[in-house]
PDB file of C-alpha atoms and ligand atoms in Angstrom:
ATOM      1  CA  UNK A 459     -26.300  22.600  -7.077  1.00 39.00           C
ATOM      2  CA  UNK A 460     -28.335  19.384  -6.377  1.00 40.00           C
ATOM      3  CA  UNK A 461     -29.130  18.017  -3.206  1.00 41.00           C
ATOM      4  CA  UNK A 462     -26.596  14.997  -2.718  1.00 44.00           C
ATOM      5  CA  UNK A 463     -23.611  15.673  -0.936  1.00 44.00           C
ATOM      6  CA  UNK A 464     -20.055  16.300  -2.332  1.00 47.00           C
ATOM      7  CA  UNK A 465     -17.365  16.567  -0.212  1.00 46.00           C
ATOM      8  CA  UNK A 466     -15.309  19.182  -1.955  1.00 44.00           C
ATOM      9  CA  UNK A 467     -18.116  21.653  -1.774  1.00 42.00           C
ATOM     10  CA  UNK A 468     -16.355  23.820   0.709  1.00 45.00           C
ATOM     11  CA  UNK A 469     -12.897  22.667   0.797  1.00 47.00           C
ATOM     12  CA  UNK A 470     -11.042  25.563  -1.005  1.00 53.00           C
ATOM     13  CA  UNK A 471      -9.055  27.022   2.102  1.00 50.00           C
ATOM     14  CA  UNK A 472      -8.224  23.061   3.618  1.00 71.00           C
ATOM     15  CA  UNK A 473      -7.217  21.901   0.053  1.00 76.00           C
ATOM     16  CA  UNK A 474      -4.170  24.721  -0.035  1.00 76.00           C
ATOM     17  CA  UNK A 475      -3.376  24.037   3.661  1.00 76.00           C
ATOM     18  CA  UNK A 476      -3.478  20.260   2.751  1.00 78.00           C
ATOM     19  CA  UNK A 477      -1.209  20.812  -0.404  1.00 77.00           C
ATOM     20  CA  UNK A 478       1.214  23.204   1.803  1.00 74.00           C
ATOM     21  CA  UNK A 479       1.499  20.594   4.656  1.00 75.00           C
ATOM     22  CA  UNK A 480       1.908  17.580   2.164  1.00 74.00           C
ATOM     23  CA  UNK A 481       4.647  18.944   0.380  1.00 72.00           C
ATOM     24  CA  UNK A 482       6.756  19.579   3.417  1.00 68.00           C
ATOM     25  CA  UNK A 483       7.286  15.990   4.280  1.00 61.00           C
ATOM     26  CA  UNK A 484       9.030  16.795   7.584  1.00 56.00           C
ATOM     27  CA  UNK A 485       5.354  17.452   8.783  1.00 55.00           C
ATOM     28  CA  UNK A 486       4.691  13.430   8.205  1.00 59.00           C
ATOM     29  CA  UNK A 487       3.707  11.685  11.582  1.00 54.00           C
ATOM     30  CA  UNK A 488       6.318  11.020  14.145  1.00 50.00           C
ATOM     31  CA  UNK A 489       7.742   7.383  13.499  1.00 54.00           C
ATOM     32  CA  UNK A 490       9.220   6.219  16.571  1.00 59.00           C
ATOM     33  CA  UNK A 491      13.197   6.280  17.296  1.00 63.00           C
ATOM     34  CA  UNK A 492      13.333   2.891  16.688  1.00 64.00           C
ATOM     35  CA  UNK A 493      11.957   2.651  13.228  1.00 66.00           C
ATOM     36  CA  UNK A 494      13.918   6.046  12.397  1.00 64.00           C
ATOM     37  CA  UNK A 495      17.286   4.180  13.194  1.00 68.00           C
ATOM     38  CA  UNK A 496      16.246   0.921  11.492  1.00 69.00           C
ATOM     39  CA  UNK A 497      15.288   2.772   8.394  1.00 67.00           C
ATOM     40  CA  UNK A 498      18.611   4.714   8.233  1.00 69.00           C
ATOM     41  CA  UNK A 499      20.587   1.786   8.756  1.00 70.00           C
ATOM     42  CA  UNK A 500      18.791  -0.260   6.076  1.00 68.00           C
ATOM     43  CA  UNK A 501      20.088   2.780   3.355  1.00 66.00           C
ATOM     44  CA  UNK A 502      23.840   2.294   4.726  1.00 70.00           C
ATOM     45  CA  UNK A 503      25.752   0.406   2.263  1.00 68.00           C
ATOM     46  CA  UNK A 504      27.697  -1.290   4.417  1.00 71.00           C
ATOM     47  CA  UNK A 505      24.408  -2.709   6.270  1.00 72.00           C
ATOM     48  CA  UNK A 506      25.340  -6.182   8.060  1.00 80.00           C
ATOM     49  CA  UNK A 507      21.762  -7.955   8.655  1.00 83.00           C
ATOM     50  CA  UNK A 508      23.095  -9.094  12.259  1.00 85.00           C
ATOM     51  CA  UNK A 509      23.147  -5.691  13.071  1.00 83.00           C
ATOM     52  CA  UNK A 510      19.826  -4.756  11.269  1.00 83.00           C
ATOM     53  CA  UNK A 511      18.005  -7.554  12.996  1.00 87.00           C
ATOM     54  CA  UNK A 512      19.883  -6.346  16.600  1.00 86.00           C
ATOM     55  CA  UNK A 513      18.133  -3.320  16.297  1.00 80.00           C
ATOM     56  CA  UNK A 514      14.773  -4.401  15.306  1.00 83.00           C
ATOM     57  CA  UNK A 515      15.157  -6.392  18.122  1.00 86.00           C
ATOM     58  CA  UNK A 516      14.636  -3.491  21.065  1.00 82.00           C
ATOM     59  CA  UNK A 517      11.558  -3.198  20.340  1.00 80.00           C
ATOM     60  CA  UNK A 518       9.029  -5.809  20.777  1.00 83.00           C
ATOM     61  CA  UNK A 519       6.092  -4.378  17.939  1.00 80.00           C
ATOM     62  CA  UNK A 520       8.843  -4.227  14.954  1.00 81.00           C
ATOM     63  CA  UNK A 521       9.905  -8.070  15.534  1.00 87.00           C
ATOM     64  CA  UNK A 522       6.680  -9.353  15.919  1.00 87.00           C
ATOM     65  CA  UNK A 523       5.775  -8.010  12.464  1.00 84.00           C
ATOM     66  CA  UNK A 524       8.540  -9.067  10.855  1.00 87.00           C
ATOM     67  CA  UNK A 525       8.478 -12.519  12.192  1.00 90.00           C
ATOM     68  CA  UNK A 526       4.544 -12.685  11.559  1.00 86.00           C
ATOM     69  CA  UNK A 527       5.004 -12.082   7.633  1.00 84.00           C
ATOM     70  CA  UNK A 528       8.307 -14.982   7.678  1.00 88.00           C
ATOM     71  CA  UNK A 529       5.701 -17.239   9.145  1.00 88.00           C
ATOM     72  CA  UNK A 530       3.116 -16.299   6.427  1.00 81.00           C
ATOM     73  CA  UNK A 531       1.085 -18.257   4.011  1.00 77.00           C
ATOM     74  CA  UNK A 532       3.398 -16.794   1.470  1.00 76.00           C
ATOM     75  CA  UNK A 533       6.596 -18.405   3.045  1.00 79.00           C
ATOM     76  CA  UNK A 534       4.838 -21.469   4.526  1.00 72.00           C
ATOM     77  CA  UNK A 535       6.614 -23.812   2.597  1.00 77.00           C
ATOM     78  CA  UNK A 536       9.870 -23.156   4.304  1.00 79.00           C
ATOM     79  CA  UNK A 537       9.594 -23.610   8.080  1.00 87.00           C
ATOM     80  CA  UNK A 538       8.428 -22.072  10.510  1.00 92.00           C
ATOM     81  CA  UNK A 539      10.705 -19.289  12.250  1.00 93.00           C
ATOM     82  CA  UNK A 540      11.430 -17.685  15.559  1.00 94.00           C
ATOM     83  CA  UNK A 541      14.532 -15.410  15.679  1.00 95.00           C
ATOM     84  CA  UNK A 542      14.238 -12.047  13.987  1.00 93.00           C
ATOM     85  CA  UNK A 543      17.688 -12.539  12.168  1.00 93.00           C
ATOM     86  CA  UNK A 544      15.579 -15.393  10.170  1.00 93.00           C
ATOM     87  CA  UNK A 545      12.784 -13.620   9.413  1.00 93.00           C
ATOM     88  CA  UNK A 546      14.886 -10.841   7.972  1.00 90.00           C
ATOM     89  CA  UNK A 547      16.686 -13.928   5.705  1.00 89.00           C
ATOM     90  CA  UNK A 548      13.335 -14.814   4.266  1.00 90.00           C
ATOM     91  CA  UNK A 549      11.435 -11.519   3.478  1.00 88.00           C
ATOM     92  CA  UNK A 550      15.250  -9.642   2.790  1.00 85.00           C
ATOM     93  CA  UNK A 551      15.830  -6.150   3.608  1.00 81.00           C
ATOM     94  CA  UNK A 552      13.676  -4.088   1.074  1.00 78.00           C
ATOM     95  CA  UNK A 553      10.655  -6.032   2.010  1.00 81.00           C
ATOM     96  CA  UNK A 554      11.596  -5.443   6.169  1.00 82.00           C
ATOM     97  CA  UNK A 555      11.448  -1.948   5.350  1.00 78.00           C
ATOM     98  CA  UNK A 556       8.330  -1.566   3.612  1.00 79.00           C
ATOM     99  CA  UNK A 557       6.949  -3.838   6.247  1.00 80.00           C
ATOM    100  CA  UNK A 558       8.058  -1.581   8.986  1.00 79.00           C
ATOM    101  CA  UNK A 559       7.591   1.648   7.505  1.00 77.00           C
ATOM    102  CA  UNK A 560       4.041   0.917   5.848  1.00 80.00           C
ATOM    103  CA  UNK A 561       2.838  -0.518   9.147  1.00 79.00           C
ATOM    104  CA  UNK A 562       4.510   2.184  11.633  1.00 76.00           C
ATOM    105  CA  UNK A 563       2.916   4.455   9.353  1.00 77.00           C
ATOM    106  CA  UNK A 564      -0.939   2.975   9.818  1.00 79.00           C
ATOM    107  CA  UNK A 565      -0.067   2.595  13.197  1.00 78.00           C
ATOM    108  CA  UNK A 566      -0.049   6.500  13.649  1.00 76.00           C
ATOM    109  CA  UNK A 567      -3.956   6.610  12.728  1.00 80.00           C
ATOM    110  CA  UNK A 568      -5.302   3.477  12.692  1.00 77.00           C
ATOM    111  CA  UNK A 569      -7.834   4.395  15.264  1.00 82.00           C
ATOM    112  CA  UNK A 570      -9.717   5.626  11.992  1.00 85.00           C
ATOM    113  CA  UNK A 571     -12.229   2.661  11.171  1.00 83.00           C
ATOM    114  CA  UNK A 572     -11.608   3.823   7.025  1.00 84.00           C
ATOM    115  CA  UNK A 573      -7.377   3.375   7.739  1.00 84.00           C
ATOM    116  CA  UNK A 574      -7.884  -0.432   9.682  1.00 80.00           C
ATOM    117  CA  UNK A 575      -9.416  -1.563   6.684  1.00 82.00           C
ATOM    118  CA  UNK A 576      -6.815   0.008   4.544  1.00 85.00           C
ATOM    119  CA  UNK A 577      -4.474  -2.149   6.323  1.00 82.00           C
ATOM    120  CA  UNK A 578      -5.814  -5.410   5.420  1.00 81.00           C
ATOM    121  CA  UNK A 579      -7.093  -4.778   2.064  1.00 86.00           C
ATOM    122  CA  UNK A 580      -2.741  -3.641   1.444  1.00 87.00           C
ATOM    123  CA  UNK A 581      -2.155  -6.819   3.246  1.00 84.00           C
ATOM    124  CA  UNK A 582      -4.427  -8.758   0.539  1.00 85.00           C
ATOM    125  CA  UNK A 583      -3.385  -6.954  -2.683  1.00 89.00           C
ATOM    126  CA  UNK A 584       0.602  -7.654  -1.507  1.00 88.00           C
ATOM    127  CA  UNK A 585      -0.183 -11.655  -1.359  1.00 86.00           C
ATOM    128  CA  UNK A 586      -2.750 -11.176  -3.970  1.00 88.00           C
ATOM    129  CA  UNK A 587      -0.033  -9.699  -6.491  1.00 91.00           C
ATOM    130  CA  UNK A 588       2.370 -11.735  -5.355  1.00 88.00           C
ATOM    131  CA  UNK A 589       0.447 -14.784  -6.257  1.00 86.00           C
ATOM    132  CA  UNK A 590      -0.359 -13.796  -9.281  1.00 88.00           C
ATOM    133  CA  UNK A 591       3.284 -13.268 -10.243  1.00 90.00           C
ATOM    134  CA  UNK A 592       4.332 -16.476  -9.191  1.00 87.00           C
ATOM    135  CA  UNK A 593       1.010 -17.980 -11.554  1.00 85.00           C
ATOM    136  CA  UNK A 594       2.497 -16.212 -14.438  1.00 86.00           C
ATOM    137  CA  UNK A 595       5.912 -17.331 -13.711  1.00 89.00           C
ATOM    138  CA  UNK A 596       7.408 -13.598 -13.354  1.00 90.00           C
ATOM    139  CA  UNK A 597      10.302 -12.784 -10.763  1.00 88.00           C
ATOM    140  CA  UNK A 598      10.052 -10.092  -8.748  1.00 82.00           C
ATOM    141  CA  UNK A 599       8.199 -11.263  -6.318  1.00 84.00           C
ATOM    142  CA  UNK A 600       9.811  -8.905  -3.774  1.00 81.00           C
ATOM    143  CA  UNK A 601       8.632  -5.961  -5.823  1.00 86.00           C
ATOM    144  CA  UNK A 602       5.110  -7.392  -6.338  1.00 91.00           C
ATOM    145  CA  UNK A 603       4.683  -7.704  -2.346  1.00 87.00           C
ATOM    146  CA  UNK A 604       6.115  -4.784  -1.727  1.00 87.00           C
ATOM    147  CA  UNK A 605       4.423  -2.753  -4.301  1.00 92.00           C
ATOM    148  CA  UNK A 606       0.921  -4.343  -3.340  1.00 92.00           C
ATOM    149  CA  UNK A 607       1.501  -3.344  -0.130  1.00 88.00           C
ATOM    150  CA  UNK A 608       2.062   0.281  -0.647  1.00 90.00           C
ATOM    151  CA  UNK A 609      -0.155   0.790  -3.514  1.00 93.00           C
ATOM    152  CA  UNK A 610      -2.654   3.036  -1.322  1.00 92.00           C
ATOM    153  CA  UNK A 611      -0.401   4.310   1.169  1.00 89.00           C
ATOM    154  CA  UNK A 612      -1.432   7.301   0.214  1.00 91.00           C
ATOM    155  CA  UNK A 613      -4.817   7.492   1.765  1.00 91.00           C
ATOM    156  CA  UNK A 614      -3.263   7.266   4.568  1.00 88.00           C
ATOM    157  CA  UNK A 615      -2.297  11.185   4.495  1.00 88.00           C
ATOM    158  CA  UNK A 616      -5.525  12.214   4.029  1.00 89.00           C
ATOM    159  CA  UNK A 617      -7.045  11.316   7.737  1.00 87.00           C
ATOM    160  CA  UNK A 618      -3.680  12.401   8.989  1.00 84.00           C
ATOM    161  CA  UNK A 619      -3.540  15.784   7.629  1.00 83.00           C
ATOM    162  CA  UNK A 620      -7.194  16.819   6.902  1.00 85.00           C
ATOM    163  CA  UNK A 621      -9.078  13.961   9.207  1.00 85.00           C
ATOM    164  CA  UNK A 622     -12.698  16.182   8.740  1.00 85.00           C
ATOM    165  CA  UNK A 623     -12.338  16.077   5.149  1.00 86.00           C
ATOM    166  CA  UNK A 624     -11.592  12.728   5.124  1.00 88.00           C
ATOM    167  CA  UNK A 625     -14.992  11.781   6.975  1.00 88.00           C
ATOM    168  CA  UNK A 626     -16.984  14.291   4.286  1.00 86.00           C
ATOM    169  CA  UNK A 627     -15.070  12.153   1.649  1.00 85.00           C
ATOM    170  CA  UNK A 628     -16.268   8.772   2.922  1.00 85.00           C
ATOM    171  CA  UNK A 629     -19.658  10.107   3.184  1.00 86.00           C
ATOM    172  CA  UNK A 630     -19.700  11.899  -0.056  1.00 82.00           C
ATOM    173  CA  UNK A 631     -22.285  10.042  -2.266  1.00 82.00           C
ATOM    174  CA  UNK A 632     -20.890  11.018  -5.565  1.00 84.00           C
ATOM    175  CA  UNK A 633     -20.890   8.425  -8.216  1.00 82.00           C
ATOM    176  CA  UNK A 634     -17.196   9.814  -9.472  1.00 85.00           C
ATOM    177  CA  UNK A 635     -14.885   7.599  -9.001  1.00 83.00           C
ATOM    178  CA  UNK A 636     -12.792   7.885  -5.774  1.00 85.00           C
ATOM    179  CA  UNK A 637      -9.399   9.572  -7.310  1.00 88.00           C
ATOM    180  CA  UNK A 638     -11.956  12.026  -8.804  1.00 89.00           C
ATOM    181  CA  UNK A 639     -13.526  12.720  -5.804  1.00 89.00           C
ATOM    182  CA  UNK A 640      -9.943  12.970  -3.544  1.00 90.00           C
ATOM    183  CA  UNK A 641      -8.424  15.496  -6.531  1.00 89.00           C
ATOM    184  CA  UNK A 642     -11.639  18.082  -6.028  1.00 87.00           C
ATOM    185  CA  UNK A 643     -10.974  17.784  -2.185  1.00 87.00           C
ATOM    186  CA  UNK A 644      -7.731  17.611  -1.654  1.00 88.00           C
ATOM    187  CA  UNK A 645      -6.055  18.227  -4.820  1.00 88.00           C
ATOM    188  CA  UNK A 646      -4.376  14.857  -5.240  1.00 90.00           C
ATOM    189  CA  UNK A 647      -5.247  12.010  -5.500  1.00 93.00           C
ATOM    190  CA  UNK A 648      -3.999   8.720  -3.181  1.00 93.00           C
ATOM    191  CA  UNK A 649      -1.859   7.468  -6.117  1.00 95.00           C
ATOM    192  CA  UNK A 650       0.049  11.178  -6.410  1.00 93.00           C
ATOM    193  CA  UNK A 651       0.250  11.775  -2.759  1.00 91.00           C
ATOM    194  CA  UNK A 652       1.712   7.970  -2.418  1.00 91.00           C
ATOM    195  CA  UNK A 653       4.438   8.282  -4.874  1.00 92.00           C
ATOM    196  CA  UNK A 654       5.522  11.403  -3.515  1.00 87.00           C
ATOM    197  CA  UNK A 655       5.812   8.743   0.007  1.00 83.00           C
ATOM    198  CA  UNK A 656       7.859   6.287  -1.975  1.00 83.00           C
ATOM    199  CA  UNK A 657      10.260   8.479  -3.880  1.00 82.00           C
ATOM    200  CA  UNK A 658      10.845  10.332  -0.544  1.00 77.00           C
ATOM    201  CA  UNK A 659      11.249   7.065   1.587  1.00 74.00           C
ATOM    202  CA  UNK A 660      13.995   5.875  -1.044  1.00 74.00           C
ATOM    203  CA  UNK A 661      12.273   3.121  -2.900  1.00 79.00           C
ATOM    204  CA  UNK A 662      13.123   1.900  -6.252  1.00 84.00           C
ATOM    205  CA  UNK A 663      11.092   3.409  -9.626  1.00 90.00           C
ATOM    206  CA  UNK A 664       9.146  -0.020  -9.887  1.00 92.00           C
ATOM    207  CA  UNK A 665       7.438   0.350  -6.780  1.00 91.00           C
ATOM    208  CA  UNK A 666       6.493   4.310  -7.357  1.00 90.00           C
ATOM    209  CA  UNK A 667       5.259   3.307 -10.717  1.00 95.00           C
ATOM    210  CA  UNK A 668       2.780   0.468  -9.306  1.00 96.00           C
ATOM    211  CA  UNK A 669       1.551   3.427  -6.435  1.00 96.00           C
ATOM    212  CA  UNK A 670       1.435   5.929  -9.561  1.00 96.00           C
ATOM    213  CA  UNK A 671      -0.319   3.720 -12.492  1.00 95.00           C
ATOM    214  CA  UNK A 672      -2.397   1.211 -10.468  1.00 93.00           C
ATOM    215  CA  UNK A 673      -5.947   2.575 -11.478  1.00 90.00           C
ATOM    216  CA  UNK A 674      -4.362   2.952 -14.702  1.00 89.00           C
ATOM    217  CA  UNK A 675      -1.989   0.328 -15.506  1.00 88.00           C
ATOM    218  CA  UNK A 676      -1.662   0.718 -19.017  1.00 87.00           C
ATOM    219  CA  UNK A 677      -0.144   4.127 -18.514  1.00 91.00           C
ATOM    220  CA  UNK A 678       2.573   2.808 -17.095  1.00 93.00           C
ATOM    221  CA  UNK A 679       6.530   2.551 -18.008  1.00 94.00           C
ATOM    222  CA  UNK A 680       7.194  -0.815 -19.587  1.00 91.00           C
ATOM    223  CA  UNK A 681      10.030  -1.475 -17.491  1.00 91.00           C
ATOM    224  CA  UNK A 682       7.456  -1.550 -14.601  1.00 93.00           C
ATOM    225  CA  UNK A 683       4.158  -2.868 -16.245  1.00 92.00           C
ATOM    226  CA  UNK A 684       3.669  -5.967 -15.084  1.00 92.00           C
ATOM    227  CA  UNK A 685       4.309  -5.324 -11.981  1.00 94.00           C
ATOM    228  CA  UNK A 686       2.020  -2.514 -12.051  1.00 94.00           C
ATOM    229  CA  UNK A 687      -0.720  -4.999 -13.966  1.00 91.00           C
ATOM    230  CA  UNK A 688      -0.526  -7.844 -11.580  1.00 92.00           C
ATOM    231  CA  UNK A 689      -0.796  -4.952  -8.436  1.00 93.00           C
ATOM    232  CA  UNK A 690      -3.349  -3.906 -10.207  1.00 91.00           C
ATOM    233  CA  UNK A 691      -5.468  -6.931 -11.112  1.00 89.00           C
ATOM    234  CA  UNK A 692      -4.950  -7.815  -7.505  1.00 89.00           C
ATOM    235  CA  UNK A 693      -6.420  -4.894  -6.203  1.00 89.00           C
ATOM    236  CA  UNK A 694      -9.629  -5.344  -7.846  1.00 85.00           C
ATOM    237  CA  UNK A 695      -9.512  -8.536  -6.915  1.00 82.00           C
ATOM    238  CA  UNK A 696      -9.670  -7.565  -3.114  1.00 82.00           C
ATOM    239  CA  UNK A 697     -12.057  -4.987  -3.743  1.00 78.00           C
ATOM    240  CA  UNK A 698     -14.285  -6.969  -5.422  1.00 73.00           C
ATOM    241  CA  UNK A 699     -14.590  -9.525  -2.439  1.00 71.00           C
ATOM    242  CA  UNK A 700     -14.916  -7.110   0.360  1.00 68.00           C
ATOM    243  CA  UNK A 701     -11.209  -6.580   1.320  1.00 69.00           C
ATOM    244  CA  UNK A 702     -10.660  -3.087   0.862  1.00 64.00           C
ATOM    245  CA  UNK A 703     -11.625  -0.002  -0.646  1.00 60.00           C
ATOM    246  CA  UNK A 704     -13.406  -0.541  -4.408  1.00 51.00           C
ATOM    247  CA  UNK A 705     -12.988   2.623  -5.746  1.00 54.00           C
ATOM    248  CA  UNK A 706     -12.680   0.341  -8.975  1.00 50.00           C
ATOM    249  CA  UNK A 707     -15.705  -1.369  -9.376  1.00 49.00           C
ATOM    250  CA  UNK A 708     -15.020  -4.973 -10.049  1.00 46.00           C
ATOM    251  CA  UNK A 709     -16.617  -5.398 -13.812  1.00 46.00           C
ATOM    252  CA  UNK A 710     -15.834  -7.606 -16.602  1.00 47.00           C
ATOM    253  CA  UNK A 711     -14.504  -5.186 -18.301  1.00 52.00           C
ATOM    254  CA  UNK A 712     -12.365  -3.949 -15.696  1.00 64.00           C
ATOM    255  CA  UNK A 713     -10.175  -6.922 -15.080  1.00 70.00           C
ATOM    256  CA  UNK A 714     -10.490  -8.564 -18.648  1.00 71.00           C
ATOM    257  CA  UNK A 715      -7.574  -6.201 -20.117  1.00 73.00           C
ATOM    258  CA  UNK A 716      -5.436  -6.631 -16.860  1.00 74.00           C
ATOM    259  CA  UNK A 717      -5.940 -10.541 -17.222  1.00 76.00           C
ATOM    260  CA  UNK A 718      -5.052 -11.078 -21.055  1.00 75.00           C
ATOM    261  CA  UNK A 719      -2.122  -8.722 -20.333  1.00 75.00           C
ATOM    262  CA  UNK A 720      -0.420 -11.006 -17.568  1.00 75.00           C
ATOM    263  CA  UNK A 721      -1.879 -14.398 -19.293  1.00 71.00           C
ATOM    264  CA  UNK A 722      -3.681 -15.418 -16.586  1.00 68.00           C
ATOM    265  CA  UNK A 723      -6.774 -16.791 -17.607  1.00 66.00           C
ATOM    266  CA  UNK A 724      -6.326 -19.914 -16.972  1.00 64.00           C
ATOM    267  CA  UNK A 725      -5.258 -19.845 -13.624  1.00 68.00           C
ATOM    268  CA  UNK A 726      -7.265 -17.048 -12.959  1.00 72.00           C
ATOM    269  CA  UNK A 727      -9.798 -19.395 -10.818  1.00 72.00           C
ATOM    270  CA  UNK A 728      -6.843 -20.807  -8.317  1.00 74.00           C
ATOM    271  CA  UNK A 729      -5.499 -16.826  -7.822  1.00 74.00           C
ATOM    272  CA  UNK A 730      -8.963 -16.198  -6.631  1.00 72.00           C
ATOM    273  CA  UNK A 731      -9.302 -19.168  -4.103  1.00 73.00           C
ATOM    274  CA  UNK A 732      -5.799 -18.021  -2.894  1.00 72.00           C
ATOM    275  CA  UNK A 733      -6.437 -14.373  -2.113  1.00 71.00           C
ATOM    276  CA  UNK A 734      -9.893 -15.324  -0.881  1.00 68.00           C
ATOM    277  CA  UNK A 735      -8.415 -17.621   1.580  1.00 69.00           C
ATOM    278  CA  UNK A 736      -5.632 -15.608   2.391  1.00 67.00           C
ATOM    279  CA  UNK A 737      -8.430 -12.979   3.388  1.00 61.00           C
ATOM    280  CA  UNK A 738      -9.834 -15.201   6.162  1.00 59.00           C
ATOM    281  CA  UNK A 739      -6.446 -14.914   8.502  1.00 58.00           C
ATOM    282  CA  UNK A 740      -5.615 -11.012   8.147  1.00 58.00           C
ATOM    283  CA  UNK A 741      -5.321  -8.819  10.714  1.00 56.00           C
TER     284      UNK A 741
HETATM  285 FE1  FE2 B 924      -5.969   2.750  -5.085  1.00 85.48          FE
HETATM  286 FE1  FE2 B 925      -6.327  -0.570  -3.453  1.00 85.48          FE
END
C-alpha cells in the first residue's frame, strides 16, 4: 500500500450498508408535504395547471423557485413574470417538477459545502446544455434543461447516506477519475445511483439516459444522444471554468469528439461567453 490516501481503503462494511439503504428508496430524505402533494398531482392525468400552481402556492420556498427560473436569462426574452400560474406557463410542468424536486432534494443537505456547489454547477450545465441545443438548432430544450440539471443528482446520496465517506472521498488524492473512485467506495457510481433517482421519480428515458451516459456519451441510446452529448459537452464546460465538480478534466481531447458530434464548432466561442456569463448570477 503506498502512502497517499484512498478513500475506499476501509469502506467494506459502509459500502453494503450504503448499497442496502440506496436500494430501498423509501429511506430517501423527507421531502416536505408540500412538494409530496405537488409531485403527485403533476403524475395525475387529469392535472389542471390552475390547480398545480394553487398548490405550489402555500408555500412560499416552492414559488419563489419557480418564478426565479421564469424570470431567468433563459426566458428573458419574454417578460418578466410575477404570478406562479405564469411561471408554470413558461418552464411547463416537467420542468416545475424537476425544478422542485432537484432543489427540495439539495435543500435536505445543502449545509455540505461539496452539495452547495453541486447546486450551481447543475444550475450551469442545465443553461449550458440548453444553450447549446438552441446553437445547434435541436428541440428539446425542455429535456436539455432538465437533463442538465439532474445529471449529478446522484452525488447528492452519497453525503446523505454515508456523509463520513463522502468527506474521505473529497479528500482522497487518487488520480482515478471520480466515478472510479465513488464505485470502490460506495459501489456506484453518481451516474448509477442518479438514474436509479430518475426512473423512480417517473421521468422520461431521455433524461435517465443523459444521468446514465454523461461521462460517456457515446455509449448512449441514439434516441437520446444528443441530448446526452450536448449535457455532456456542457458539463465540461462548467467544470472547466470553475462551476462545479471536474471529475472530467477539461482537455482537447475531451470535448473535441462531443463538439464535432453536435456541430458546434463554430459557435462554440458564443456557448462559452453564455455559460460563463450565466455563471456570474447563480445562486
Ligand atoms: Fe457527473
Ligand atoms: Fe457534472
Amino acid at each position: 500500500m503506498t502512502s497517499s490516501r484512498h478513500a475506499g481503503d476501509s469502506g467494506g462494511f459502509r459500502k453494503e450498508e450504503f448499497r442496502l439503504k440506496v436500494e430501498d428508496l423509501t429511506l430517501l430524505p423527507a421531502i416536505s408535504p408540500h412538494v409530496l402533494e405537488f409531485m403527485t398531482s403533476l403524475d395525475d392525468p387529469a392535472a389542471n395547471i390552475a390547480g398545480i400552481s394553487g398548490r405550489i402556492e402555500k408555500d412560499p420556498g416552492l414559488s419563489a423557485r419557480i418564478l426565479k427560473v421564469a424570470n431567468s436569462p433563459l426566458y428573458a426574452s419574454r417578460g418578466h413574470v410575477t404570478r406562479v400560474i405564469d411561471a408554470l406557463v413558461r418552464v411547463g410542468l416537467m420542468t416545475a417538477k424537476a425544478i422542485i424536486m432537484t432543489a427540495s432534494f439539495f435543500d435536505s443537505i445543502r449545509d455540505h459545502p461539496a452539495v452547495a456547489s453541486l447546486w450551481k454547477h447543475s444550475m450551469a450545465v442545465s443553461f449550458g446544455a440548453r444553450k447549446i441545443g438552441e446553437a445547434t438548432g435541436m428541440t428539446r430544450l425542455d429535456e436539455l434543461y432538465l437533463a442538465g440539471l439532474l445529471h449529478d443528482i446522484g452525488k447528492v446520496v452519497y453525503p446523505m447516506f454515508a456523509r463520513e465517506s463522502f468527506d474521505a472521498y473529497l479528500e482522497d488524492d487518487s488520480t482515478d477519475p471520480g466515478p472510479v473512485r465513488e464505485s470502490r467506495l460506495f459501489g456506484m457510481d453518481h451516474a448509477e445511483l442518479g438514474t436509479r433517482l430518475a426512473e423512480a421519480w417517473n421521468f422520461p428515458p431521455v433524461i435517465y439516459h443523459a444521468i446514465r451516459y454523461h461521462h460517456a456519451p457515446v455509449d448512449a441510446p441514439e434516441p437520446s444522444r444528443d441530448v446526452v452529448n450536448a449535457v455532456g459537452l456542457a458539463d465540461r464546460i462548467s467544470s472547466a471554468y470553475g462551476m462545479g465538480h471536474s471529475e472530467d478534466p477539461f482537455v482537447e481531447g475531451g470535448i473535441r469528439p462531443l463538439i464535432e458530434n453536435l456541430g458546434v464548432s463554430s459557435s462554440i466561442d458564443g456557448i462559452l461567453a453564455s455559460v460563463l456569463g450565466y455563471g456570474d448570477n447563480i445562486e
